[in-house]
Amino acid sequence: NAGQELMRQSNYYIEISENGNTFLASKNENTIIKNLGKSINSSYGEYAPVLKRPDNILLFTSRRETAESKKVDKDLLPYENIFVAKKIDGEWQLISDKGEIDKYVPKDLNSKKHDAGIVYSSDGNTLYTYKNDAIWKSILEKGKWSNLVELDKNINTSQYNIPSVSLSKDGNTIYFVSYRKNGIGGKDIYKSIKNSEGNWGEAEMLGEVINTKFDEDSPFISEDGNSLYFSSKGHKGIGGYDVFKSSLVNGEWTTPKNMGIPINSPLDDIYLVVDSEEKAGFFASSRDGGLGGMDIYGLCIDCSTKIINVINGLLVDNNDSPLNNGTVVVKNISSDHTIGTYQVDGGKFSLTTQSIGKHELIVEASNFEKQIIYIELPNASSESDVKIKLNQFQKEGENYQIINLTSNRLGINESDTIKLEKIIASNTDTSNNNNNSNNSSASNIIIASYEMNFNYNQEEINYSDPQFSNMIDKAVNKGGKIYINIESSSSKVPTKSFKSNINLATLRGEKAKQAIIKLLKEKGIDNDNIIVNAINAIVSGPKYTGDFNNKEKYQKYQYVKITIK
């Protein structure tokens, strides 16, 4: 009657509350979970993560709306679809390119009804999915995924099949969830072994140690076959589905152990998958604080909570040549604490710190002025390669120094960190002939200049340009020391031919330098009288938007500018 049902519910909530207090007291502080964020999760609910190693590919199921289909099921939510994400620079991002998606799943995988990803085989060449209330598989053959084939009736036998499957490493044992007449109650976990003909044998329930009269779901077998992870509403938990682990000892599964807090919560925690070391993985949870009904979380089991940031630094000049006899002083901005002073050896320096947040780097090297640049160290353990580049050049008679920093791991582009400073007064030279004996020194008077714009990926100087020849003639007629300043630029249109835009800009400057020196020497100018200041190579112009043929937009940023004093 109603009173008995109320008493049963009261006892249930008292029990899970007491369990929660027990697990909270023994919470594993070294187990870290992290919501994968808005790039993966939405307000509709995401679950069933499937990891494809070593490609760093994550499949997951979502009930979000898609452009292809906005139809809804009886519960007024969109039908399930499979999405593909890839880890790029340490972050999971959705893949939208259809050609890229086809590398990891069969074509037209999603239908107008429910579709869910289930599991890859350990070699990544077989994918199991759920559709039309059945389990299907596709095989990767010669770089292409085959059409989906439905598994036999020993697996797809119940009226309502459950999209929860796990495979042994050799692919010969399958663990799955089903409603069956011989079950203990609700959803139970079964296994089937492949016979010599390659067919799945009769399903065998894992028994009452694993299954209860309540629901069990989402089995996951470890790579060594000795650990079974699954979710259950029937074992000792703290509410909804909890994640449990059972070990295979002498051919028998041990009593499942609750994975505890923070993996489990008062709401549903399900679909745990882990790596070969059983240390890192993913699961889905409807716990408070998520973005939707259920979100996917990253998991690190027994990880140190201590943050260790390692910086492997390289100090170079504008030609990427390592600088020696330098130091880098690192200072935490918020705490005003100096982390340390690091000597540069062969251009390299290294630091290891628990410090996070914004830091000041004070950089010094022989023949360069002291200069400061800033870097943000992440709030998580990381190891990052960082390159600091110094460059001196002269412009309009003034000397300048540029410092910039790049790091792929930290997502720092060269253009993000450029710092330009005037460092010393102009050079002067009073040793020239009497024709230059007025108030301004010869080295500060521009006697000739030249500017050339390049086509995309072009780097050669046009020797036949009359303006270029006229600049050379003026330099020859000047006599005495010839001071040459070169600024070279590449636009932000990507270049594969030269590996990077700054390489292309530098090459344009070097080609101009070589051309000027060659022609001046041919006209009798002594090498000691030809002084080329450091080439100022830069990347400039608007952000690239895929229109590399747009000359009007980009060509004016593809140039060399030469001044002779």
CSV table of C-alpha atoms in Angstrom, one decimal, residues 44-48 60-66 69 71-73 75 77-83 109-117 130-133 161-163 271:
chain,number,residue,atom,x,y,z
A,44,TYR,CA,20.6,18.4,-24.3
A,45,GLY,CA,22.8,15.7,-22.7
A,46,GLU,CA,25.8,13.7,-23.8
A,47,TYR,CA,26.9,10.2,-22.8
A,48,ALA,CA,28.5,6.9,-23.9
A,60,PHE,CA,30.0,10.2,-28.0
A,61,THR,CA,26.2,10.1,-28.2
A,62,SER,CA,24.1,13.3,-27.9
A,63,ARG,CA,20.4,14.2,-28.1
A,64,ARG,CA,21.2,17.7,-29.3
A,65,GLU,CA,19.5,19.1,-32.4
A,66,THR,CA,21.4,18.8,-35.7
A,69,SER,CA,17.3,16.3,-38.4
A,71,LYS,CA,12.6,15.4,-35.3
A,72,VAL,CA,11.9,14.4,-31.7
A,73,ASP,CA,11.0,11.2,-30.0
A,75,ASP,CA,9.9,12.2,-24.9
A,77,LEU,CA,13.8,15.2,-27.2
A,78,PRO,CA,15.8,14.9,-30.4
A,79,TYR,CA,16.8,11.5,-31.5
A,80,GLU,CA,20.3,10.2,-30.5
A,81,ASN,CA,23.2,10.9,-32.9
A,82,ILE,CA,26.9,10.0,-32.8
A,83,PHE,CA,29.4,12.8,-32.8
A,109,LEU,CA,26.3,6.5,-39.7
A,110,ASN,CA,23.5,8.6,-38.2
A,111,SER,CA,19.9,7.9,-39.3
A,112,LYS,CA,16.6,9.6,-38.6
A,113,LYS,CA,16.1,7.5,-35.5
A,114,HIS,CA,18.3,6.6,-32.5
A,115,ASP,CA,22.1,6.0,-33.2
A,116,ALA,CA,24.7,5.4,-30.5
A,117,GLY,CA,28.4,4.6,-30.6
A,130,TYR,CA,23.5,0.8,-31.9
A,131,LYS,CA,20.6,1.4,-34.2
A,132,ASN,CA,17.1,0.0,-34.9
A,133,ASP,CA,17.1,-1.5,-31.4
A,161,ASN,CA,18.5,-4.3,-26.7
A,162,ILE,CA,20.7,-2.0,-24.6
A,163,PRO,CA,23.5,-0.1,-26.3
A,271,TYR,CA,29.5,4.7,-19.1
